[in-house]
mmCIF file of C-alpha atoms in Angstrom:
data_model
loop_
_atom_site.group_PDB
_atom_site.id
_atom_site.type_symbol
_atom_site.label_atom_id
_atom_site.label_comp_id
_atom_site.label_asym_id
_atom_site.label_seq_id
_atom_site.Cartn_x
_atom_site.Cartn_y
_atom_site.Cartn_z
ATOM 1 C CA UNK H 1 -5.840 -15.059 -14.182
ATOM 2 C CA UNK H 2 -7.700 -11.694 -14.483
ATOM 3 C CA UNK H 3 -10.375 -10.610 -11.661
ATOM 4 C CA UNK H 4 -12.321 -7.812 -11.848
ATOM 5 C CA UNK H 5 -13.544 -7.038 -8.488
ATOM 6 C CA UNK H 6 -16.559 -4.838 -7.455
ATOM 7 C CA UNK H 7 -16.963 -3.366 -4.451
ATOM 8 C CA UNK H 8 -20.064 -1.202 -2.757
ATOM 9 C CA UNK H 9 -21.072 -2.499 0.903
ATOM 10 C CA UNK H 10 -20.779 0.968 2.149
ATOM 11 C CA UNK H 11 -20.212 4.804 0.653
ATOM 12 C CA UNK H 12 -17.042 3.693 -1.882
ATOM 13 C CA UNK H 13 -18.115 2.797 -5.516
ATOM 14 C CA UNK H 14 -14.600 0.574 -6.069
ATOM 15 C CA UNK H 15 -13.478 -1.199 -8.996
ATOM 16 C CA UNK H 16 -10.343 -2.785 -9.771
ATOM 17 C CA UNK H 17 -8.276 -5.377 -12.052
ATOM 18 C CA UNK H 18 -5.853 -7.610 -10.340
ATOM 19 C CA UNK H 19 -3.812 -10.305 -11.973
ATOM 20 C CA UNK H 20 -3.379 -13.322 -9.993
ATOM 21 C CA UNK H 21 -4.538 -12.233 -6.913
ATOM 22 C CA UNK H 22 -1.769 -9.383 -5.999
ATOM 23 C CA UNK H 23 -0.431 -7.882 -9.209
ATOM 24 C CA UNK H 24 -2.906 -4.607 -9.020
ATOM 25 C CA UNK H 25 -3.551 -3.155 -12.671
ATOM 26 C CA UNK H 26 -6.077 -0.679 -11.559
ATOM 27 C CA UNK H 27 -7.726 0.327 -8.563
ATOM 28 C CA UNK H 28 -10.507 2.726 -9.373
ATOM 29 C CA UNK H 29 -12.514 4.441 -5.676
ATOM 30 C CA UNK H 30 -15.119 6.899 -6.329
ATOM 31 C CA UNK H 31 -15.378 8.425 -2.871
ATOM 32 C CA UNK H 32 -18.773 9.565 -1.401
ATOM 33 C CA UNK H 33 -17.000 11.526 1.250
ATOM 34 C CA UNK H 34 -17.879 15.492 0.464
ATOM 35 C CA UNK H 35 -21.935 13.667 -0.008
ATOM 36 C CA UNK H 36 -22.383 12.967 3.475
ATOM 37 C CA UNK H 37 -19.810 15.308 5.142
ATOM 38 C CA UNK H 38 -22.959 17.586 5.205
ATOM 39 C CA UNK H 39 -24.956 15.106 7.154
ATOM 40 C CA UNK H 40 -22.115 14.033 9.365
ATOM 41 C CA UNK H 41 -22.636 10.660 8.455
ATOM 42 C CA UNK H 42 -23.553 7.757 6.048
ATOM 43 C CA UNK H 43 -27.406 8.217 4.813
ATOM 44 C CA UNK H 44 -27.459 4.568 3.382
ATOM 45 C CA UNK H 45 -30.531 5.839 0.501
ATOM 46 C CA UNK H 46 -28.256 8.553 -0.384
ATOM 47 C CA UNK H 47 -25.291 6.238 -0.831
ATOM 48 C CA UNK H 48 -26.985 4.026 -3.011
ATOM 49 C CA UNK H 49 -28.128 6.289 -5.335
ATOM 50 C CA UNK H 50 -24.387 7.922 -5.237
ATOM 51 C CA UNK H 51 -23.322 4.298 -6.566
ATOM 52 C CA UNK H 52 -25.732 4.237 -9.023
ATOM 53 C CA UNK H 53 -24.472 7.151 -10.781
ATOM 54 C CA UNK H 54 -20.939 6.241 -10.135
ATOM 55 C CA UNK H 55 -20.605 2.374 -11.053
ATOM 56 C CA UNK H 56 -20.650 2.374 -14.934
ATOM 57 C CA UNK H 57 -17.854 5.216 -14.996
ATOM 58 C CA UNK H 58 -15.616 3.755 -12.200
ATOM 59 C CA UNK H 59 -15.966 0.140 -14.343
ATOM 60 C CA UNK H 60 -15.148 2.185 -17.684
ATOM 61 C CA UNK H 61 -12.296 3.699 -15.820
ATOM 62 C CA UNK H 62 -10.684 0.554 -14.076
ATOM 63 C CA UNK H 63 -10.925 -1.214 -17.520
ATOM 64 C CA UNK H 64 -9.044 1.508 -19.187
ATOM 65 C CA UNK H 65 -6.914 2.103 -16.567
ATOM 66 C CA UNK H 66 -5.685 -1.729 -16.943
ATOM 67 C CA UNK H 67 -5.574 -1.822 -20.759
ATOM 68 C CA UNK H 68 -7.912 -4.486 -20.344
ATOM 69 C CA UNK H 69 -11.136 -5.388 -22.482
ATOM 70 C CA UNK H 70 -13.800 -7.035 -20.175
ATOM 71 C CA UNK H 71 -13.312 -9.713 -22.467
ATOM 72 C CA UNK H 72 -10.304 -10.134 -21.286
ATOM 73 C CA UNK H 73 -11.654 -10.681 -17.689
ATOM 74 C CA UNK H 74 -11.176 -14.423 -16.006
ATOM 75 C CA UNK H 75 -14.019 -13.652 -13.338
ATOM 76 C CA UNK H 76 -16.151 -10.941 -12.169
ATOM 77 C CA UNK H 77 -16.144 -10.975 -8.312
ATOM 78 C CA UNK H 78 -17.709 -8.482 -6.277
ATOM 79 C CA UNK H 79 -18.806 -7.850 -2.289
ATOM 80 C CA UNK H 80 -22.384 -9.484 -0.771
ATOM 81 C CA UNK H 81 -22.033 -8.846 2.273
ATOM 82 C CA UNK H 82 -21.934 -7.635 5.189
ATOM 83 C CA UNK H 83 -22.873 -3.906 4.188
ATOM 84 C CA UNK H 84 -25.825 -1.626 3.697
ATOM 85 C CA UNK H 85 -28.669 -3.502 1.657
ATOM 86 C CA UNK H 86 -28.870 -0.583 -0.933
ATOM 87 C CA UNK H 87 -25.372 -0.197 -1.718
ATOM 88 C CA UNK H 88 -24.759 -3.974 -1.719
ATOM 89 C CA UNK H 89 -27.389 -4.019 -4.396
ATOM 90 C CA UNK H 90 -25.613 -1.689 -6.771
ATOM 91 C CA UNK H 91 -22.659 -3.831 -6.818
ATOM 92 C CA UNK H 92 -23.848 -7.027 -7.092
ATOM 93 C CA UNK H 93 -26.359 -6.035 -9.778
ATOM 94 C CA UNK H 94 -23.799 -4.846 -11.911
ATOM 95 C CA UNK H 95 -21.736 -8.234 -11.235
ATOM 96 C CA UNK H 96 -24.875 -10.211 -12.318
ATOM 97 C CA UNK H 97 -25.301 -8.305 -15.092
ATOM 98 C CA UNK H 98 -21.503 -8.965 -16.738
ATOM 99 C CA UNK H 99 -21.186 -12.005 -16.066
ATOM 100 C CA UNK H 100 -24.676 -12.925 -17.659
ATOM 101 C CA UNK H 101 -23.894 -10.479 -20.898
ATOM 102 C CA UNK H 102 -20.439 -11.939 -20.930
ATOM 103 C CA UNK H 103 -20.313 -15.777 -19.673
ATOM 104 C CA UNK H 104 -18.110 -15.292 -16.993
ATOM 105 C CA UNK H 105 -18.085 -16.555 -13.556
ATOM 106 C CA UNK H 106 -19.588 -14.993 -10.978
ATOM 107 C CA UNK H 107 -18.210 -14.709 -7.075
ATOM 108 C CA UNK H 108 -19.832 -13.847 -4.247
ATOM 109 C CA UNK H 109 -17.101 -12.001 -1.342
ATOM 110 C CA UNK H 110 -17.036 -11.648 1.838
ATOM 111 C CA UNK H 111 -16.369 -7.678 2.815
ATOM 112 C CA UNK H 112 -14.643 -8.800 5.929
ATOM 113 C CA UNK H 113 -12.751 -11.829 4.530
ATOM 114 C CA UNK H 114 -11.544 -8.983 1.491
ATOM 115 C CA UNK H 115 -9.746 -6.790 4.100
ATOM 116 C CA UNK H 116 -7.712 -9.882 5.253
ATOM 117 C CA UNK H 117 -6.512 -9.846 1.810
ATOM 118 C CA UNK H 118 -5.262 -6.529 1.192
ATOM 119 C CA UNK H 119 -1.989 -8.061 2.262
ATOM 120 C CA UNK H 120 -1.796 -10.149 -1.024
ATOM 121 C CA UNK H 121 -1.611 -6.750 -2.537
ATOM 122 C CA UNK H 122 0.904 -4.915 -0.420
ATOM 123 C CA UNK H 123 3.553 -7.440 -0.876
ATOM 124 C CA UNK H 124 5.124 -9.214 -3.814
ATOM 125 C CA UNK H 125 4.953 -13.129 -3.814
ATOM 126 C CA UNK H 126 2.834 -12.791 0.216
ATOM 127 C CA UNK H 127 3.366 -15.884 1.848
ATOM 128 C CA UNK H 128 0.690 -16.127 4.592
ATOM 129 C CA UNK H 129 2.217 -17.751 7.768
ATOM 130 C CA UNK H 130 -0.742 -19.894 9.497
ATOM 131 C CA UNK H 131 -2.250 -19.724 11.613
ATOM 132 C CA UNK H 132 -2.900 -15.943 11.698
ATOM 133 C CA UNK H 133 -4.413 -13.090 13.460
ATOM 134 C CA UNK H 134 -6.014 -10.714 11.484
ATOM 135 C CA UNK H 135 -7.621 -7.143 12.990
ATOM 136 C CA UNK H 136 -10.567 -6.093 10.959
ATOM 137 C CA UNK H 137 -11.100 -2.059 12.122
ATOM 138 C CA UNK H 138 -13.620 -0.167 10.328
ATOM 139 C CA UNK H 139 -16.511 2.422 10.679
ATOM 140 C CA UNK H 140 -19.153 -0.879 10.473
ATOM 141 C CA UNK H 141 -16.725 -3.301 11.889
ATOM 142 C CA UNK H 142 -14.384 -4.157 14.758
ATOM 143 C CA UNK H 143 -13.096 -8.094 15.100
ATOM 144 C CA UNK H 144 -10.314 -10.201 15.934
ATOM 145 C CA UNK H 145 -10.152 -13.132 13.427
ATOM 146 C CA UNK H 146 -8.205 -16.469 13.784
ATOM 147 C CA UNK H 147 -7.870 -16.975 10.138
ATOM 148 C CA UNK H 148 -5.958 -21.236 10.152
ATOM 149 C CA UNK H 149 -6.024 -21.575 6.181
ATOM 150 C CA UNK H 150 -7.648 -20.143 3.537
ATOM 151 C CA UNK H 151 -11.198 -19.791 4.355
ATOM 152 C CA UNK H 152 -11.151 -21.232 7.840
ATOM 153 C CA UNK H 153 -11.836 -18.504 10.336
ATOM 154 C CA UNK H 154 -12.957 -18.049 13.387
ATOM 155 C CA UNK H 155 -13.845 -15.105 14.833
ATOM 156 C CA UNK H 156 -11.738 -14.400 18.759
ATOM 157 C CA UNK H 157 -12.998 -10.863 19.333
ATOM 158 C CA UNK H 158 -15.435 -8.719 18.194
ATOM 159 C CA UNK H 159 -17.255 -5.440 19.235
ATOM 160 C CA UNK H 160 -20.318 -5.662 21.557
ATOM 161 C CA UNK H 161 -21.842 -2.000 20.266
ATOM 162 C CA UNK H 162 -20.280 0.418 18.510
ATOM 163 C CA UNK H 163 -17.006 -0.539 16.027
ATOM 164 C CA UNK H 164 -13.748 1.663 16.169
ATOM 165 C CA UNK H 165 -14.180 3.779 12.899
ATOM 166 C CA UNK H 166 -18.011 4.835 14.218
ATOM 167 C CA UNK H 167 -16.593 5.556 17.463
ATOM 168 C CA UNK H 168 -13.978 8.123 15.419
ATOM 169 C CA UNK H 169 -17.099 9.912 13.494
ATOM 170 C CA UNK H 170 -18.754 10.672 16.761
ATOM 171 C CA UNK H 171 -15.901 12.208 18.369
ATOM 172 C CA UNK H 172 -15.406 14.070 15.390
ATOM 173 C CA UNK H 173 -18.515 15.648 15.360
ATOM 174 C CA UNK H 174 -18.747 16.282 19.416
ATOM 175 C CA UNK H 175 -15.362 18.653 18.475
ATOM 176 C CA UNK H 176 -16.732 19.972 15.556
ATOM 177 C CA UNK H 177 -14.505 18.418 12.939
ATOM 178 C CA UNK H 178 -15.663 17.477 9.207
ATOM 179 C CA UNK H 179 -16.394 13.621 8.234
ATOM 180 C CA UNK H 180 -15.169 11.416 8.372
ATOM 181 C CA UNK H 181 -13.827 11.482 11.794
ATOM 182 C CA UNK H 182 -10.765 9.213 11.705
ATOM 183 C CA UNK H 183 -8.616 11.381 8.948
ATOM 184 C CA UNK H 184 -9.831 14.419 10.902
ATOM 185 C CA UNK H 185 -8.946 12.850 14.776
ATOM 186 C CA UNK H 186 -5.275 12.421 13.343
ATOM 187 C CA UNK H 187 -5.068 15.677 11.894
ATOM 188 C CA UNK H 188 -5.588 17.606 14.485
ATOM 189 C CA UNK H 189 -4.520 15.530 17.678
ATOM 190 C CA UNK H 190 -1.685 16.876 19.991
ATOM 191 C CA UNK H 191 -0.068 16.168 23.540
ATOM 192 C CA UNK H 192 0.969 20.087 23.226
ATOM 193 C CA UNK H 193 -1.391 21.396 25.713
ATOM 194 C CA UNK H 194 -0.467 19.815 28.832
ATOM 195 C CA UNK H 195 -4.207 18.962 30.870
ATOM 196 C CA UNK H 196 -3.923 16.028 32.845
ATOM 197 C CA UNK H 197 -8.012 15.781 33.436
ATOM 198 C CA UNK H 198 -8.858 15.201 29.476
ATOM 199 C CA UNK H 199 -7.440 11.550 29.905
ATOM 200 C CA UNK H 200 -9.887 9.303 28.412
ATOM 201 C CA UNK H 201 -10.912 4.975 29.835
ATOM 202 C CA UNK H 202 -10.074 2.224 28.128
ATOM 203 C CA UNK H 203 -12.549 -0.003 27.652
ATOM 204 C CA UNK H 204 -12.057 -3.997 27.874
ATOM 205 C CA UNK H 205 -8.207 -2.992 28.370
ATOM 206 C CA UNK H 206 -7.469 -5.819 30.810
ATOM 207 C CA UNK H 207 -10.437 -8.159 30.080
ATOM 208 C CA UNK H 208 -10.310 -11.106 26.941
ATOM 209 C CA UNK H 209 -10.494 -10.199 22.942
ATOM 210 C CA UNK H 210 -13.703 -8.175 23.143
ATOM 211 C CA UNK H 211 -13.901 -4.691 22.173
ATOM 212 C CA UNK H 212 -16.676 -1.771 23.318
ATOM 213 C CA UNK H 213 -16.445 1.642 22.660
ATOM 214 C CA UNK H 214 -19.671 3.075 23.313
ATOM 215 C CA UNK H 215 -18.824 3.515 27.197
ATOM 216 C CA UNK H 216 -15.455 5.627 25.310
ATOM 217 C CA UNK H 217 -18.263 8.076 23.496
ATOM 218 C CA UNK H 218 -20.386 8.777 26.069
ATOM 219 C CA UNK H 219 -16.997 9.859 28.534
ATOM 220 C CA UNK H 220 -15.849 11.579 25.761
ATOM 221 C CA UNK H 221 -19.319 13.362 25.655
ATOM 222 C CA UNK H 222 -19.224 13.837 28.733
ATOM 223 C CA UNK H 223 -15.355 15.389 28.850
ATOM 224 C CA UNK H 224 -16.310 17.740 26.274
ATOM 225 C CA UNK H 225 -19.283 19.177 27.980
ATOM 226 C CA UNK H 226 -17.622 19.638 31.454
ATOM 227 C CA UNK H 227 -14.339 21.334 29.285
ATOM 228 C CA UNK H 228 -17.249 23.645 27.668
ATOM 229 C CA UNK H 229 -19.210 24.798 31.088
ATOM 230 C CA UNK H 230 -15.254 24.878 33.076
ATOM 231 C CA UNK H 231 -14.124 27.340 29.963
ATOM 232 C CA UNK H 232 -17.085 29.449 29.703
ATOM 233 C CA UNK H 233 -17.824 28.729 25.664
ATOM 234 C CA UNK H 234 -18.096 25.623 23.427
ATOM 235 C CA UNK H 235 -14.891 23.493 23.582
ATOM 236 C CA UNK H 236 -14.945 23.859 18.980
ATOM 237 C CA UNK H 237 -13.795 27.313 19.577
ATOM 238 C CA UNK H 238 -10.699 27.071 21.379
ATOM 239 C CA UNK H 239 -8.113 25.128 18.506
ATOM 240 C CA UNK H 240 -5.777 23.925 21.526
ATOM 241 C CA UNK H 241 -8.448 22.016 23.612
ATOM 242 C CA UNK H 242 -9.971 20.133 20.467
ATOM 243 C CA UNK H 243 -6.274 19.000 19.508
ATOM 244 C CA UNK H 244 -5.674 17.603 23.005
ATOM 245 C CA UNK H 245 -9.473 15.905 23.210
ATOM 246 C CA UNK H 246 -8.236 14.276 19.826
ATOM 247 C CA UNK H 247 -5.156 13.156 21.058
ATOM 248 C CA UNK H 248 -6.890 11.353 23.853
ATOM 249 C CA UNK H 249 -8.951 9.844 22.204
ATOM 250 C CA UNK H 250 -7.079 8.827 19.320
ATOM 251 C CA UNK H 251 -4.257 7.471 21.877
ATOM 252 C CA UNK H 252 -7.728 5.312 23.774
ATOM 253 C CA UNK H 253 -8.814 3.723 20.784
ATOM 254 C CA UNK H 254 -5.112 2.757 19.167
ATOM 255 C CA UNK H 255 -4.202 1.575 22.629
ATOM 256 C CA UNK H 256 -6.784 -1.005 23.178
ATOM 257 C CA UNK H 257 -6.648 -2.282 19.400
ATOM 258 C CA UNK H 258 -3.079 -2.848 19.704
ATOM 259 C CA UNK H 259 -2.904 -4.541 23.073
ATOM 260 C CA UNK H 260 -6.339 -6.556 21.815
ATOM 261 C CA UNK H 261 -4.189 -7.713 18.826
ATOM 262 C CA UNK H 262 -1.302 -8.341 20.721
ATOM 263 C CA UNK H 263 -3.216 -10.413 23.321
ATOM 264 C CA UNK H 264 -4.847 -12.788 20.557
ATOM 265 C CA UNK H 265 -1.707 -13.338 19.086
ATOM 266 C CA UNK H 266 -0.115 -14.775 22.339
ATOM 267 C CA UNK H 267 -3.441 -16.874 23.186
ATOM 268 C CA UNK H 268 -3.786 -18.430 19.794
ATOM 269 C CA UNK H 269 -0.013 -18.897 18.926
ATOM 270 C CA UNK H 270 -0.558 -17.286 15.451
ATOM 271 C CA UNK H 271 2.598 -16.777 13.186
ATOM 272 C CA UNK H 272 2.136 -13.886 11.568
ATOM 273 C CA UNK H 273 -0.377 -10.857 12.200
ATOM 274 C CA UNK H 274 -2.440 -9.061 9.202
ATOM 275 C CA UNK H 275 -4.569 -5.588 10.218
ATOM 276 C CA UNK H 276 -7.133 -4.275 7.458
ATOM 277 C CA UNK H 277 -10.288 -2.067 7.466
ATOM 278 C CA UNK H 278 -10.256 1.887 7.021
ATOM 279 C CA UNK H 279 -8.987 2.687 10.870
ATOM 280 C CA UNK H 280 -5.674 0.650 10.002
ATOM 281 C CA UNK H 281 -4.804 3.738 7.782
ATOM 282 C CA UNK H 282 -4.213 5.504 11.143
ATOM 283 C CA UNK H 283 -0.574 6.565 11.124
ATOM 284 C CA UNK H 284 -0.652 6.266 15.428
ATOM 285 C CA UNK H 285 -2.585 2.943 15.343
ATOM 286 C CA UNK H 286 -0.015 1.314 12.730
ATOM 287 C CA UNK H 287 3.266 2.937 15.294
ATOM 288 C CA UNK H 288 1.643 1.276 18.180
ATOM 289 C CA UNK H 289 1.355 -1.905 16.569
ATOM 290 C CA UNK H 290 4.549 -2.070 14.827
ATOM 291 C CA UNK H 291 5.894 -1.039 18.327
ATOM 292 C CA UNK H 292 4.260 -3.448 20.620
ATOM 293 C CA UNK H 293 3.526 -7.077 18.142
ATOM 294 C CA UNK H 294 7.039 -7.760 17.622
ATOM 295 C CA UNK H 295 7.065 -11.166 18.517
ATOM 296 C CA UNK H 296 5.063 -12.458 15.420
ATOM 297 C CA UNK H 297 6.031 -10.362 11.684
ATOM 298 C CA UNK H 298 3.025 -7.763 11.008
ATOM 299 C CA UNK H 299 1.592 -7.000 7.472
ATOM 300 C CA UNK H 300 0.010 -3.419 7.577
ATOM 301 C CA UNK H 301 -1.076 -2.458 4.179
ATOM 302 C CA UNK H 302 -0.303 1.104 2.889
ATOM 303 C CA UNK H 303 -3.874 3.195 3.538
ATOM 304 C CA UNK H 304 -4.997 3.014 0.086
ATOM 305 C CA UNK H 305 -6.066 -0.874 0.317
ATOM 306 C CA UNK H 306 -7.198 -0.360 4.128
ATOM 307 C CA UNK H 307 -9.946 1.388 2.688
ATOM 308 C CA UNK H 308 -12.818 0.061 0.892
ATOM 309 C CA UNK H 309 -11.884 -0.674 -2.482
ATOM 310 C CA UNK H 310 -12.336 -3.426 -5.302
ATOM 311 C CA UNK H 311 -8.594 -4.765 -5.560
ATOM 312 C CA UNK H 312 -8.744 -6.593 -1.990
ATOM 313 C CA UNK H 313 -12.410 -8.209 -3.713
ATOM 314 C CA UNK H 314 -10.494 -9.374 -6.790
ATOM 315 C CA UNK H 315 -7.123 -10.555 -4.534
ATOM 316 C CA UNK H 316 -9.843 -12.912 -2.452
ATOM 317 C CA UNK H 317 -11.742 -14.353 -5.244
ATOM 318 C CA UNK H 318 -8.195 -15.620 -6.655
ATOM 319 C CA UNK H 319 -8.398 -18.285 -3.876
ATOM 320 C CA UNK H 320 -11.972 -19.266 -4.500
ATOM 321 C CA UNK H 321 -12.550 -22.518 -6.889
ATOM 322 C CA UNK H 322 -16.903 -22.308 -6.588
ATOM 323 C CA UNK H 323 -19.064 -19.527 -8.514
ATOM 324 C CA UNK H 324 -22.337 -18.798 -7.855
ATOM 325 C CA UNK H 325 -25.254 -18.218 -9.632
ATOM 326 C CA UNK H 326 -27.025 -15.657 -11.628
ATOM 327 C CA UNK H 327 -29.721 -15.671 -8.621
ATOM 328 C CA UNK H 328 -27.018 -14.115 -6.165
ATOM 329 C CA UNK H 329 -28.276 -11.803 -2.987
ATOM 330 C CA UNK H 330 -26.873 -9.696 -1.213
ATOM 331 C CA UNK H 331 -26.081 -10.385 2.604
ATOM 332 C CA UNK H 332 -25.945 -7.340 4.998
ATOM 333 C CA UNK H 333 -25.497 -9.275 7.876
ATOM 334 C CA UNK H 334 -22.807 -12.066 6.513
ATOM 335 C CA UNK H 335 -20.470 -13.489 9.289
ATOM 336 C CA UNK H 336 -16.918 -14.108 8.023
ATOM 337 C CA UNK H 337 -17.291 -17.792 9.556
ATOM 338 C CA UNK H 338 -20.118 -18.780 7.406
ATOM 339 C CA UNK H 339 -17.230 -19.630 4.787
ATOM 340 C CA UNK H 340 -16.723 -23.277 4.075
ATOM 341 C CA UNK H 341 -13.270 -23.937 3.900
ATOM 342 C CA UNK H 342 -13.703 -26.788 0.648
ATOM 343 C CA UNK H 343 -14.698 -23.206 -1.200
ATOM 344 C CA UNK H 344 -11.170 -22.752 -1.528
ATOM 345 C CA UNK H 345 -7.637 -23.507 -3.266
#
């Protein structure tokens, strides 16, 4: 079966092919990143008109890319929700749009349900081992997800403000580093200067699944201001400083995902762990979970499919046996539990 998945909830126009839910025959991203680098962040009316102008040459692209006519295509699938209204829109329009033209069926996805699935792609013939814990840790989105069987979740942890990959940006931006902030953070972080007093909380360490980093941003804030007055100029200038403020609060954020994942494992007995969303593509997040979960086997996939893109859209929609209607909406604020679990194979 051939999928053609669409995906814009955020600031990626992403469109791929995928065979039978994990043999990827193209993975088209059309990356908004140099757009809003100059406003240090996601301007959602800006990112839908980027996908506007970007969707009909990514689909082009991903077509041609799979030596596949759209003809060819099984079922169009592509994101609803959760996501930014606008962008949503683009995507699902398009969706709508082929599988009127072209009598196909149409899927609704779940953006947060799609990043479980990246692990479908990362590994030939995947067998899931339920129940599992999957980690969901993105710039819009931070949870903990009990995922029993296909499309029965539930939903352990989750942040109460501000989700990991936001956190990142802002830290980024207080040192004076380009967006986003999570590729930056790991460039430049480094334990070389030795300053005890830049150590940075962690928040919810000790306490249940939950997850706040807000509390993080403002100490960090805070940090760099005091390093600023105590050196006499603004803490951007001197290269040494920023790389150990980025190494302490890169080593704050990995260290509470990781224990957070490690703790839900042990409380709901999972067999098997799965971590998705754009922050998984952290090279010190992925050693400190490969390094502390070792009682369960952990599927990290490779930082290409932890970012948004349309091959973990198609991978899902392999294990869905509804369609919906022409009359699909977007959802921005879909919850990964609102899935009913007869949806699916």
């Amino acid at each position: 079966m051939i999928i053609l998945g669409i995906e814009t909830s955020c600031d990626e126009t992403a469109i791929s092919i995928v065979e039978n839910g994990s043999k990827l025959l193209s993975n088209v991203i059309r990356s908004q990143v140099e757009i809003h680098a100059q406003y240090g962040g996601i301007v959602p009316e800006v990112a839908s008109r980027a996908h506007v102008a970007a969707i009909i040459p990514a689909l082009q692209q991903a077509l041609n890319n799979a030596n596949v006519k759209i003809e060819e295509v099984d079922k169009i699938a592509v994101t609803f929700g959760p996501g930014l209204a606008g962008s949503l829109l683009v995507g699902v329009n398009l969706a709508k749009t082929l599988a009127y033209i072209y009598k196909k069926p149409l899927l609704g996805i779940n953006h947060i349900e799609a990043h479980i699935y990246s692990s479908w792609l990362e590994k030939d013939n995947f067998v899931p081992r339920f129940p599992l814990i999957s980690m969901v840790a993105s710039g819009g989105h931070t949870e903990l997800i009990l995922m029993r069987e296909h499309g029965d979740y539930e939903i352990l942890g989750q942040t109460k403000d501000d989700a990991a990959g936001e956190a990142f940006d802002k830290a980024a931006r207080v040192l004076g580093l380009s967006y986003p902030g999570g590729p930056e953070i790991q460039k430049y972080a480094s334990n070389e200067l030795d300053v005890s007093d830049l150590i940075m909380p962690r928040p919810l360490l000790r306490e249940g699944l939950d997850f706040s980093f807000s509390g993080l941003k403002t100490a960090f804030l805070n940090k760099s201001r005091s390093k600023s007055a105590e050196i006499g100029f603004d803490i951007s200038q001197d290269t040494k400083i920023v790389s150990r403020l980025a190494w302490e609060f890169q080593e704050a954020i990995t260290e509470v995902l990781a224990t957070k994942i490690d703790r839900a494992i042990k409380f709901s007995g999972a067999k098997m762990a799965i971590v998705g969303g754009g922050v998984a593509a952290n090279a010190r997040l992925r050693e400190r979970i490969e390094n502390q979960v070792t009682q369960v086997p952990v599927v990290i996939p490779r930082p290409g499919l932890c970012i948004d893109n349309g091959a973990m859209i198609a991978a899902c929609a392999y294990f869905k046996k509804y369609e919906h209607k022409i009359d699909l909406d977007v959802n921005p604020g879909l919850s990964i539990e609102d899935n009913p679990v007869i949806d699916y194979l």
